[in-house]
């Protein structure tokens, strides 16, 4: 494959001093010019690791044992498999960031066409900016409440302001915040893990191990959905890298950062789930209550920091996804302003979920993968089937007349087949699990397979040298 025509000149060594960090990012969905490219693929390691070292990731492991009925080692297998597959896809999609210099939702135009891409872009903006932003910020708010005694609502508002400020300034400050947060988060959580594992029941015996295959699939789907939930944002944080950045390095650092942090922290959560939680404790109090006081307080600080690391990416990527819709917005309503607006909506959702955060998060984790899986099947199949030069593909990304109905058909078919037949939710149980409860929730693998295979059948075949 040829490189983009703008990649012929060497990438400059762009300064990243204080003056750059506080300068509001100018770019939204449009391609980042060659002379603005900077950074190293190594920065993707901590950018994707830091947001996962927090309570949301812990809670997946806790649910695997306490809600899905798995033993510790069964939970480990489900969690590692879910994190591994989601991270593998994340690494592959991240390589398009340096290649095209645009966010992930803009790259989706190759799969769905310019107009058809509005649906996944709009869904991602809502899911990231409202759903995930609320989930992560609420987790941090409960930690701040436990640490200081401040009521949950003002705790939520304090974190929201900090997260929106970082997202408002943009790309470089986001990366720098994640870089400095990572070592603090890693050290505190690893120390906490030592205490958790000292008392955890990892033998896998007793009534806890009653989930069977159904429980395994629920835990796998939850972890895969959590991990793959970042896939629609993969290129957002790699698009400023120079166009000649080695794709293998981009994929390796992005995927490794996501996998290691989610796998390790969720397994710590699974170990915690084998211990009895205090009656009536909030989700964060239930975890830190198993630790000595000084370490419990440090862990609360880490949970707050991890929540901010995740929610900052959520609100930033949501704003970028809205920008990729190419709506006729007024000039003042650019990427930065959209961060503030999305953050306000996400705050309202977080406020509404404060009363029952645990159940809200459990349901959200499972539902999120229902659209991600078929979308991912389409996106990965498109990535695999590409046959045109990159300058031609880059032209399609900006061509408002380009259509590809195969992507939208495959995505909708994946949802339409997998959800009614295989979903296993509190509010709705599909035909298969209602008939055979032991199968658990197969919505993710079925949705992915239907989306990928149908797209491969319907997609228009391109040949090298074809016009855009």
CSV table of C-alpha atoms in Angstrom, one decimal:
chain,number,residue,atom,x,y,z
A,1,UNK,CA,0.0,0.0,0.0
A,2,UNK,CA,1.3,3.5,-0.8
A,3,UNK,CA,1.7,6.1,1.9
A,4,UNK,CA,-0.3,9.3,1.8
A,5,UNK,CA,1.1,12.0,-0.4
A,6,UNK,CA,1.6,14.3,2.5
A,7,UNK,CA,3.9,11.9,4.3
A,8,UNK,CA,6.9,12.6,2.1
A,9,UNK,CA,8.3,15.3,4.2
A,10,UNK,CA,9.9,14.5,7.6
A,11,UNK,CA,7.8,15.1,10.7
A,12,UNK,CA,9.0,18.1,12.7
A,13,UNK,CA,9.9,17.8,16.4
A,14,UNK,CA,6.9,19.7,17.8
A,15,UNK,CA,7.4,21.3,21.2
A,16,UNK,CA,5.2,20.0,24.0
A,17,UNK,CA,6.0,22.7,26.7
A,18,UNK,CA,3.6,24.5,29.0
A,19,UNK,CA,2.5,26.9,26.3
A,20,UNK,CA,1.4,24.0,24.1
A,21,UNK,CA,-0.4,22.2,26.9
A,22,UNK,CA,-2.7,25.1,27.7
A,23,UNK,CA,-3.4,26.0,24.1
A,24,UNK,CA,-6.9,24.9,23.1
A,25,UNK,CA,-6.7,22.3,20.3
A,26,UNK,CA,-7.9,23.6,17.0
A,27,UNK,CA,-8.6,20.4,15.1
A,28,UNK,CA,-11.8,18.4,15.3
A,29,UNK,CA,-12.8,15.9,12.6
A,30,UNK,CA,-10.7,17.3,9.8
A,31,UNK,CA,-7.3,15.7,8.9
A,32,UNK,CA,-4.4,16.9,11.0
A,33,UNK,CA,-1.8,18.6,8.7
A,34,UNK,CA,1.6,17.1,8.4
A,35,UNK,CA,3.4,20.0,10.1
A,36,UNK,CA,1.2,19.5,13.2
A,37,UNK,CA,2.0,15.8,13.6
A,38,UNK,CA,4.1,14.9,16.6
A,39,UNK,CA,4.6,12.3,19.3
A,40,UNK,CA,5.6,8.7,19.6
A,41,UNK,CA,3.5,5.5,19.6
A,42,UNK,CA,4.8,4.8,23.1
A,43,UNK,CA,2.5,7.5,24.4
A,44,UNK,CA,-0.5,5.3,23.5
A,45,UNK,CA,0.6,2.8,26.2
A,46,UNK,CA,-0.2,5.1,29.1
A,47,UNK,CA,-3.0,6.9,27.3
A,48,UNK,CA,-4.9,3.6,27.1
A,49,UNK,CA,-3.7,2.1,30.4
A,50,UNK,CA,-4.5,4.9,32.8
A,51,UNK,CA,-8.3,5.1,32.1
A,52,UNK,CA,-8.7,1.4,32.9
A,53,UNK,CA,-7.0,1.5,36.3
A,54,UNK,CA,-10.1,2.5,38.2
A,55,UNK,CA,-13.3,1.3,39.9
A,56,UNK,CA,-15.2,0.6,36.6
A,57,UNK,CA,-12.7,-2.0,35.7
A,58,UNK,CA,-12.6,-3.5,39.2
A,59,UNK,CA,-16.4,-3.8,39.1
A,60,UNK,CA,-16.4,-6.1,36.1
A,61,UNK,CA,-14.3,-8.6,38.1
A,62,UNK,CA,-16.6,-8.2,41.1
A,63,UNK,CA,-19.7,-8.9,39.0
A,64,UNK,CA,-18.1,-12.0,37.4
A,65,UNK,CA,-18.0,-13.6,40.9
A,66,UNK,CA,-20.8,-12.0,42.8
A,67,UNK,CA,-23.4,-11.6,40.1
A,68,UNK,CA,-22.5,-14.2,37.4
A,69,UNK,CA,-21.6,-17.0,39.8
A,70,UNK,CA,-18.1,-17.8,38.6
A,71,UNK,CA,-15.2,-19.1,40.7
A,72,UNK,CA,-12.1,-16.9,40.7
A,73,UNK,CA,-10.3,-18.9,38.1
A,74,UNK,CA,-13.4,-19.2,35.8
A,75,UNK,CA,-13.7,-15.4,36.1
A,76,UNK,CA,-10.0,-14.9,35.2
A,77,UNK,CA,-10.5,-17.0,32.0
A,78,UNK,CA,-13.5,-15.0,31.0
A,79,UNK,CA,-12.0,-11.6,31.8
A,80,UNK,CA,-8.7,-12.2,30.1
A,81,UNK,CA,-10.4,-13.6,27.0
A,82,UNK,CA,-12.8,-10.6,26.8
A,83,UNK,CA,-10.0,-8.1,27.4
A,84,UNK,CA,-7.7,-9.8,24.9
A,85,UNK,CA,-10.1,-9.8,22.0
A,86,UNK,CA,-11.2,-6.2,22.6
A,87,UNK,CA,-7.6,-5.1,22.8
A,88,UNK,CA,-6.5,-6.9,19.7
A,89,UNK,CA,-9.2,-5.1,17.7
A,90,UNK,CA,-8.2,-1.8,19.4
A,91,UNK,CA,-4.6,-2.2,18.2
A,92,UNK,CA,-5.6,-2.9,14.6
A,93,UNK,CA,-8.0,0.1,14.5
A,94,UNK,CA,-5.4,2.5,16.1
A,95,UNK,CA,-3.1,2.1,13.1
A,96,UNK,CA,-5.4,4.2,11.0
A,97,UNK,CA,-4.8,7.2,13.2
A,98,UNK,CA,-1.3,8.0,11.8
A,99,UNK,CA,-2.3,6.7,8.4
A,100,UNK,CA,-5.2,9.2,7.8
A,101,UNK,CA,-4.8,11.8,10.6
A,102,UNK,CA,-8.5,11.7,11.4
A,103,UNK,CA,-10.6,10.4,14.3
A,104,UNK,CA,-12.0,6.8,14.3
A,105,UNK,CA,-15.5,7.9,13.5
A,106,UNK,CA,-14.3,9.7,10.4
A,107,UNK,CA,-12.5,6.6,9.3
A,108,UNK,CA,-15.9,4.9,9.6
A,109,UNK,CA,-17.0,6.6,6.4
A,110,UNK,CA,-15.1,4.0,4.5
A,111,UNK,CA,-17.4,1.3,6.0
A,112,UNK,CA,-20.7,3.2,6.0
A,113,UNK,CA,-20.3,6.0,3.5
A,114,UNK,CA,-20.5,9.7,4.4
A,115,UNK,CA,-24.2,9.8,5.3
A,116,UNK,CA,-24.5,6.3,6.6
A,117,UNK,CA,-21.7,6.9,9.1
A,118,UNK,CA,-23.9,9.4,10.9
A,119,UNK,CA,-25.7,6.6,12.8
A,120,UNK,CA,-22.6,5.0,14.4
A,121,UNK,CA,-21.0,8.4,15.0
A,122,UNK,CA,-24.2,9.7,16.7
A,123,UNK,CA,-24.5,6.5,18.8
A,124,UNK,CA,-20.8,6.7,19.8
A,125,UNK,CA,-21.2,10.3,20.8
A,126,UNK,CA,-24.1,9.4,23.1
A,127,UNK,CA,-22.6,6.3,24.5
A,128,UNK,CA,-19.2,7.8,25.2
A,129,UNK,CA,-20.3,11.3,26.2
A,130,UNK,CA,-23.4,10.4,28.2
A,131,UNK,CA,-23.1,6.7,29.2
A,132,UNK,CA,-19.4,6.2,29.8
A,133,UNK,CA,-18.8,9.7,31.0
A,134,UNK,CA,-21.6,9.2,33.6
A,135,UNK,CA,-20.4,5.7,34.7
A,136,UNK,CA,-16.8,6.7,35.2
A,137,UNK,CA,-17.5,10.0,36.9
A,138,UNK,CA,-20.1,8.5,39.3
A,139,UNK,CA,-17.4,5.9,40.3
A,140,UNK,CA,-15.0,8.7,41.1
A,141,UNK,CA,-17.7,10.7,42.9
A,142,UNK,CA,-18.4,7.8,45.3
A,143,UNK,CA,-14.7,7.5,46.0
A,144,UNK,CA,-14.5,11.3,46.7
A,145,UNK,CA,-17.5,10.9,49.0
A,146,UNK,CA,-15.9,8.1,50.9
A,147,UNK,CA,-12.6,9.9,51.2
A,148,UNK,CA,-13.9,13.3,52.3
A,149,UNK,CA,-17.5,12.8,53.4
A,150,UNK,CA,-18.6,15.3,50.8
A,151,UNK,CA,-22.1,14.4,49.5
A,152,UNK,CA,-22.1,12.4,46.2
A,153,UNK,CA,-23.7,15.3,44.1
A,154,UNK,CA,-21.1,18.0,44.8
A,155,UNK,CA,-18.4,15.3,44.5
A,156,UNK,CA,-19.7,14.5,41.1
A,157,UNK,CA,-19.8,18.2,40.1
A,158,UNK,CA,-16.2,18.8,41.2
A,159,UNK,CA,-14.9,15.9,39.0
A,160,UNK,CA,-17.0,17.0,36.1
A,161,UNK,CA,-15.5,20.4,36.0
A,162,UNK,CA,-11.9,19.1,36.1
A,163,UNK,CA,-12.6,16.5,33.4
A,164,UNK,CA,-14.3,19.0,31.1
A,165,UNK,CA,-11.4,21.5,31.5
A,166,UNK,CA,-8.9,18.8,30.4
A,167,UNK,CA,-11.1,17.7,27.5
A,168,UNK,CA,-11.8,21.3,26.5
A,169,UNK,CA,-8.0,22.1,26.1
A,170,UNK,CA,-7.6,19.0,24.0
A,171,UNK,CA,-5.3,16.4,22.7
A,172,UNK,CA,-1.9,17.2,24.1
A,173,UNK,CA,-3.1,17.9,27.7
A,174,UNK,CA,-5.2,14.7,27.6
A,175,UNK,CA,-2.1,12.7,26.7
A,176,UNK,CA,0.0,14.4,29.4
A,177,UNK,CA,-2.6,13.9,32.1
A,178,UNK,CA,-2.8,10.2,31.3
A,179,UNK,CA,1.0,9.9,31.3
A,180,UNK,CA,1.5,11.3,34.8
A,181,UNK,CA,-1.6,9.5,36.2
A,182,UNK,CA,-0.4,6.1,35.2
A,183,UNK,CA,2.5,5.4,37.6
A,184,UNK,CA,0.5,6.7,40.5
A,185,UNK,CA,-2.5,4.5,39.6
A,186,UNK,CA,-0.3,1.4,38.9
A,187,UNK,CA,1.6,1.6,42.2
A,188,UNK,CA,-1.4,2.1,44.4
A,189,UNK,CA,-3.5,-0.6,42.8
A,190,UNK,CA,-0.7,-3.2,42.8
A,191,UNK,CA,-0.2,-2.6,46.6
A,192,UNK,CA,-3.9,-2.9,47.1
A,193,UNK,CA,-3.9,-6.1,45.2
A,194,UNK,CA,-1.4,-7.7,47.6
A,195,UNK,CA,-3.9,-7.1,50.5
A,196,UNK,CA,-6.9,-8.3,48.5
A,197,UNK,CA,-5.2,-11.6,47.4
A,198,UNK,CA,-4.0,-12.3,51.0
A,199,UNK,CA,-7.6,-12.8,52.1
A,200,UNK,CA,-9.3,-13.8,48.8
A,201,UNK,CA,-10.8,-17.3,48.2
A,202,UNK,CA,-9.1,-18.1,44.9
A,203,UNK,CA,-9.5,-21.9,45.3
A,204,UNK,CA,-12.8,-21.8,43.4
A,205,UNK,CA,-14.7,-24.1,45.7
A,206,UNK,CA,-18.2,-23.6,47.2
A,207,UNK,CA,-21.5,-22.2,46.0
A,208,UNK,CA,-19.8,-19.2,44.3
A,209,UNK,CA,-18.8,-21.4,41.4
A,210,UNK,CA,-22.4,-22.0,40.1
A,211,UNK,CA,-22.5,-19.8,37.0
A,212,UNK,CA,-21.5,-22.5,34.4
A,213,UNK,CA,-21.2,-21.6,30.7
A,214,UNK,CA,-23.9,-19.0,31.0
A,215,UNK,CA,-22.1,-17.1,33.7
A,216,UNK,CA,-18.9,-17.4,31.8
A,217,UNK,CA,-20.5,-15.8,28.7
A,218,UNK,CA,-22.0,-13.0,30.8
A,219,UNK,CA,-18.6,-12.2,32.3
A,220,UNK,CA,-16.9,-12.5,28.9
A,221,UNK,CA,-19.5,-10.2,27.3
A,222,UNK,CA,-19.2,-7.6,30.1
A,223,UNK,CA,-15.4,-7.5,29.8
A,224,UNK,CA,-15.4,-7.6,26.0
A,225,UNK,CA,-18.0,-4.8,25.9
A,226,UNK,CA,-16.0,-2.7,28.4
A,227,UNK,CA,-12.8,-3.2,26.4
A,228,UNK,CA,-14.3,-2.9,22.9
A,229,UNK,CA,-16.2,0.1,24.1
A,230,UNK,CA,-13.0,2.0,23.5
A,231,UNK,CA,-12.6,0.7,19.9
A,232,UNK,CA,-14.8,3.5,18.3
A,233,UNK,CA,-12.3,6.0,19.8
A,234,UNK,CA,-9.1,4.1,18.8
A,235,UNK,CA,-7.7,6.5,16.2
A,236,UNK,CA,-8.7,9.6,18.1
A,237,UNK,CA,-5.5,9.5,20.2
A,238,UNK,CA,-3.2,8.3,17.4
A,239,UNK,CA,-4.1,10.7,14.7
A,240,UNK,CA,-1.5,13.3,15.6
A,241,UNK,CA,1.4,10.8,15.2
A,242,UNK,CA,3.5,11.3,12.1
A,243,UNK,CA,2.2,9.5,9.0
A,244,UNK,CA,5.3,7.3,8.8
A,245,UNK,CA,4.8,5.9,12.3
A,246,UNK,CA,5.3,2.1,12.1
A,247,UNK,CA,1.8,0.5,12.2
A,248,UNK,CA,3.1,-2.4,14.3
A,249,UNK,CA,4.3,-0.1,17.0
A,250,UNK,CA,1.0,1.8,17.0
A,251,UNK,CA,-1.0,-1.4,17.3
A,252,UNK,CA,1.3,-2.9,19.9
A,253,UNK,CA,1.4,0.0,22.3
A,254,UNK,CA,-2.3,0.8,22.0
A,255,UNK,CA,-3.4,-2.8,22.4
A,256,UNK,CA,-1.0,-3.6,25.2
A,257,UNK,CA,-1.9,-0.6,27.3
A,258,UNK,CA,-5.6,-1.5,27.1
A,259,UNK,CA,-5.1,-5.2,27.7
A,260,UNK,CA,-2.7,-5.3,30.6
A,261,UNK,CA,-4.6,-2.7,32.6
A,262,UNK,CA,-8.0,-4.2,32.1
A,263,UNK,CA,-6.9,-7.8,32.6
A,264,UNK,CA,-4.9,-7.0,35.8
A,265,UNK,CA,-7.4,-4.7,37.4
A,266,UNK,CA,-10.5,-6.8,36.6
A,267,UNK,CA,-8.8,-9.9,38.0
A,268,UNK,CA,-8.1,-7.9,41.2
A,269,UNK,CA,-11.8,-7.1,41.2
A,270,UNK,CA,-12.6,-10.8,40.9
A,271,UNK,CA,-10.5,-11.6,43.9
A,272,UNK,CA,-12.3,-8.9,45.8
A,273,UNK,CA,-15.6,-10.4,44.8
A,274,UNK,CA,-14.8,-13.6,46.7
A,275,UNK,CA,-14.7,-11.6,50.0
A,276,UNK,CA,-17.8,-10.6,51.9
A,277,UNK,CA,-18.7,-6.9,51.5
A,278,UNK,CA,-20.2,-4.7,54.4
A,279,UNK,CA,-24.0,-4.6,54.3
A,280,UNK,CA,-25.3,-1.5,52.6
A,281,UNK,CA,-21.9,-0.2,51.6
A,282,UNK,CA,-21.5,1.8,48.4
A,283,UNK,CA,-19.6,0.1,45.6
A,284,UNK,CA,-16.4,1.9,46.4
A,285,UNK,CA,-16.7,1.4,50.2
A,286,UNK,CA,-17.3,-2.3,49.6
A,287,UNK,CA,-13.9,-2.6,47.9
A,288,UNK,CA,-11.8,-0.3,50.1
A,289,UNK,CA,-13.4,-1.7,53.3
A,290,UNK,CA,-11.2,-4.8,52.7
A,291,UNK,CA,-8.0,-2.7,53.0
A,292,UNK,CA,-6.2,-1.2,56.0
A,293,UNK,CA,-7.2,2.5,56.6
A,294,UNK,CA,-4.1,4.1,55.1
A,295,UNK,CA,-4.2,1.9,52.0
A,296,UNK,CA,-8.0,2.3,51.7
A,297,UNK,CA,-7.5,6.1,51.5
A,298,UNK,CA,-4.8,5.8,48.9
A,299,UNK,CA,-7.0,3.5,46.9
A,300,UNK,CA,-9.8,6.0,47.0
A,301,UNK,CA,-7.4,8.7,45.6
A,302,UNK,CA,-6.5,6.3,42.8
A,303,UNK,CA,-10.1,5.5,42.0
A,304,UNK,CA,-10.8,9.3,41.7
A,305,UNK,CA,-7.8,9.8,39.5
A,306,UNK,CA,-8.7,6.7,37.4
A,307,UNK,CA,-12.2,8.0,37.0
A,308,UNK,CA,-11.0,11.3,35.7
A,309,UNK,CA,-8.5,9.6,33.3
A,310,UNK,CA,-11.4,7.6,31.8
A,311,UNK,CA,-14.1,10.3,31.7
A,312,UNK,CA,-11.7,12.8,30.1
A,313,UNK,CA,-11.3,10.5,27.1
A,314,UNK,CA,-15.1,9.9,27.1
A,315,UNK,CA,-16.0,13.5,26.8
A,316,UNK,CA,-13.2,14.3,24.4
A,317,UNK,CA,-14.1,11.5,22.0
A,318,UNK,CA,-17.8,12.2,22.2
A,319,UNK,CA,-17.1,15.8,21.0
A,320,UNK,CA,-14.9,14.5,18.2
A,321,UNK,CA,-17.6,12.0,17.2
A,322,UNK,CA,-20.1,14.9,16.9
A,323,UNK,CA,-17.7,16.8,14.8
A,324,UNK,CA,-17.4,13.9,12.4
A,325,UNK,CA,-21.1,14.2,11.6
A,326,UNK,CA,-20.3,17.3,9.5
A,327,UNK,CA,-23.4,19.1,10.8
A,328,UNK,CA,-23.9,22.7,9.8
A,329,UNK,CA,-22.9,24.0,13.2
A,330,UNK,CA,-22.0,27.7,13.9
A,331,UNK,CA,-18.3,28.4,13.9
A,332,UNK,CA,-18.2,29.0,17.7
A,333,UNK,CA,-19.6,25.5,18.3
A,334,UNK,CA,-16.3,23.6,17.6
A,335,UNK,CA,-14.7,20.6,19.2
A,336,UNK,CA,-13.9,22.5,22.5
A,337,UNK,CA,-17.4,23.9,23.0
A,338,UNK,CA,-18.9,20.5,22.2
A,339,UNK,CA,-16.8,19.0,25.1
A,340,UNK,CA,-18.6,21.4,27.5
A,341,UNK,CA,-22.0,20.7,26.1
A,342,UNK,CA,-21.5,16.9,26.1
A,343,UNK,CA,-20.1,17.0,29.6
A,344,UNK,CA,-23.2,18.9,30.9
A,345,UNK,CA,-25.5,16.2,29.4
A,346,UNK,CA,-23.3,13.4,30.8
A,347,UNK,CA,-23.5,15.1,34.2
A,348,UNK,CA,-27.3,14.9,34.2
A,349,UNK,CA,-27.1,11.2,33.4
A,350,UNK,CA,-24.6,10.7,36.2
A,351,UNK,CA,-26.8,12.6,38.7
A,352,UNK,CA,-29.8,10.4,37.7
A,353,UNK,CA,-27.8,7.2,38.4
A,354,UNK,CA,-26.4,8.1,41.8
A,355,UNK,CA,-29.2,6.3,43.6
A,356,UNK,CA,-28.5,2.9,42.1
A,357,UNK,CA,-25.1,3.0,40.5
A,358,UNK,CA,-24.3,-0.6,40.8
A,359,UNK,CA,-27.3,-2.0,38.9
A,360,UNK,CA,-27.1,0.8,36.3
A,361,UNK,CA,-23.5,0.0,35.6
A,362,UNK,CA,-24.2,-3.8,35.3
A,363,UNK,CA,-26.9,-3.2,32.8
A,364,UNK,CA,-24.9,-0.6,30.9
A,365,UNK,CA,-21.9,-3.0,30.6
A,366,UNK,CA,-23.9,-5.7,28.9
A,367,UNK,CA,-25.9,-3.4,26.6
A,368,UNK,CA,-22.9,-1.4,25.4
A,369,UNK,CA,-21.5,-4.4,23.5
A,370,UNK,CA,-24.8,-5.0,21.7
A,371,UNK,CA,-24.0,-2.3,19.1
A,372,UNK,CA,-20.2,-2.4,19.4
A,373,UNK,CA,-19.9,-6.0,18.3
A,374,UNK,CA,-21.6,-5.7,14.9
A,375,UNK,CA,-20.0,-2.3,14.3
A,376,UNK,CA,-16.6,-3.8,15.1
A,377,UNK,CA,-17.3,-6.7,12.7
A,378,UNK,CA,-18.0,-4.3,9.9
A,379,UNK,CA,-15.0,-2.0,10.7
A,380,UNK,CA,-12.5,-4.9,11.0
A,381,UNK,CA,-13.8,-6.5,7.8
A,382,UNK,CA,-13.4,-3.2,5.9
A,383,UNK,CA,-9.9,-2.9,7.3
A,384,UNK,CA,-9.0,-6.4,6.1
A,385,UNK,CA,-10.6,-6.0,2.6
A,386,UNK,CA,-9.0,-2.7,1.6
A,387,UNK,CA,-7.3,-2.8,-1.8
A,388,UNK,CA,-7.0,0.9,-2.8
A,389,UNK,CA,-4.0,3.2,-2.3
A,390,UNK,CA,-4.1,5.3,0.9
A,391,UNK,CA,-4.4,8.6,-0.9
A,392,UNK,CA,-7.5,7.3,-2.7
A,393,UNK,CA,-9.0,6.1,0.6
A,394,UNK,CA,-8.1,9.5,2.2
A,395,UNK,CA,-10.0,11.2,-0.6
A,396,UNK,CA,-13.1,9.0,0.2
A,397,UNK,CA,-13.0,10.2,3.8
A,398,UNK,CA,-13.7,13.7,2.6
A,399,UNK,CA,-16.0,12.9,-0.3
A,400,UNK,CA,-19.5,13.7,0.7
A,401,UNK,CA,-20.9,11.8,-2.3
A,402,UNK,CA,-19.2,8.5,-1.3
A,403,UNK,CA,-21.8,5.8,-0.3
A,404,UNK,CA,-21.4,2.3,1.1
A,405,UNK,CA,-24.8,0.9,2.1
A,406,UNK,CA,-23.3,-2.5,2.9
A,407,UNK,CA,-21.9,-1.2,6.2
A,408,UNK,CA,-25.2,0.1,7.6
A,409,UNK,CA,-27.1,-3.0,6.4
A,410,UNK,CA,-24.6,-5.3,8.1
A,411,UNK,CA,-24.6,-3.3,11.3
A,412,UNK,CA,-28.4,-3.1,11.6
A,413,UNK,CA,-28.7,-6.8,10.7
A,414,UNK,CA,-26.2,-7.7,13.3
A,415,UNK,CA,-28.2,-5.9,16.0
A,416,UNK,CA,-31.6,-7.2,14.6
A,417,UNK,CA,-30.5,-10.8,14.7
A,418,UNK,CA,-28.4,-10.9,17.9
A,419,UNK,CA,-30.4,-8.8,20.3
A,420,UNK,CA,-33.9,-10.3,20.0
A,421,UNK,CA,-32.6,-13.9,19.9
A,422,UNK,CA,-29.6,-13.9,22.3
A,423,UNK,CA,-29.7,-10.9,24.7
A,424,UNK,CA,-30.0,-11.8,28.4
A,425,UNK,CA,-31.0,-8.6,30.3
A,426,UNK,CA,-33.0,-7.7,33.3
A,427,UNK,CA,-35.6,-6.0,31.2
A,428,UNK,CA,-35.5,-8.3,28.1
A,429,UNK,CA,-34.4,-11.9,27.7
A,430,UNK,CA,-34.1,-13.2,24.1
A,431,UNK,CA,-35.6,-16.3,22.7
A,432,UNK,CA,-32.5,-18.5,23.0
A,433,UNK,CA,-31.6,-17.8,26.7
A,434,UNK,CA,-35.3,-17.9,27.7
A,435,UNK,CA,-35.5,-21.4,26.1
A,436,UNK,CA,-32.1,-22.6,27.2
A,437,UNK,CA,-30.9,-20.4,30.2
A,438,UNK,CA,-27.6,-22.2,30.5
A,439,UNK,CA,-26.3,-20.5,27.3
A,440,UNK,CA,-26.0,-17.1,29.0
A,441,UNK,CA,-25.6,-14.1,26.6
A,442,UNK,CA,-24.3,-14.8,23.1
A,443,UNK,CA,-25.3,-11.4,21.7
A,444,UNK,CA,-21.7,-10.2,21.2
A,445,UNK,CA,-20.2,-13.1,19.2
A,446,UNK,CA,-23.4,-13.5,17.1
A,447,UNK,CA,-23.6,-9.8,16.4
A,448,UNK,CA,-20.0,-9.6,15.5
A,449,UNK,CA,-20.2,-12.6,13.2
A,450,UNK,CA,-23.4,-11.4,11.4
A,451,UNK,CA,-22.0,-7.9,10.9
A,452,UNK,CA,-18.6,-9.1,9.6
A,453,UNK,CA,-19.9,-11.9,7.3
A,454,UNK,CA,-22.8,-9.9,5.8
A,455,UNK,CA,-20.5,-6.9,5.1
A,456,UNK,CA,-18.0,-9.2,3.4
A,457,UNK,CA,-20.9,-10.5,1.2
A,458,UNK,CA,-22.4,-7.1,0.3
A,459,UNK,CA,-19.4,-4.8,0.1
A,460,UNK,CA,-18.5,-3.5,-3.3
A,461,UNK,CA,-15.2,-5.0,-4.3
A,462,UNK,CA,-12.5,-2.4,-5.0
A,463,UNK,CA,-9.4,-2.9,-7.2
A,464,UNK,CA,-6.1,-1.1,-7.0
A,465,UNK,CA,-6.3,2.0,-9.1
A,466,UNK,CA,-10.1,2.3,-8.9
A,467,UNK,CA,-11.3,5.9,-8.8
A,468,UNK,CA,-12.4,7.4,-5.5
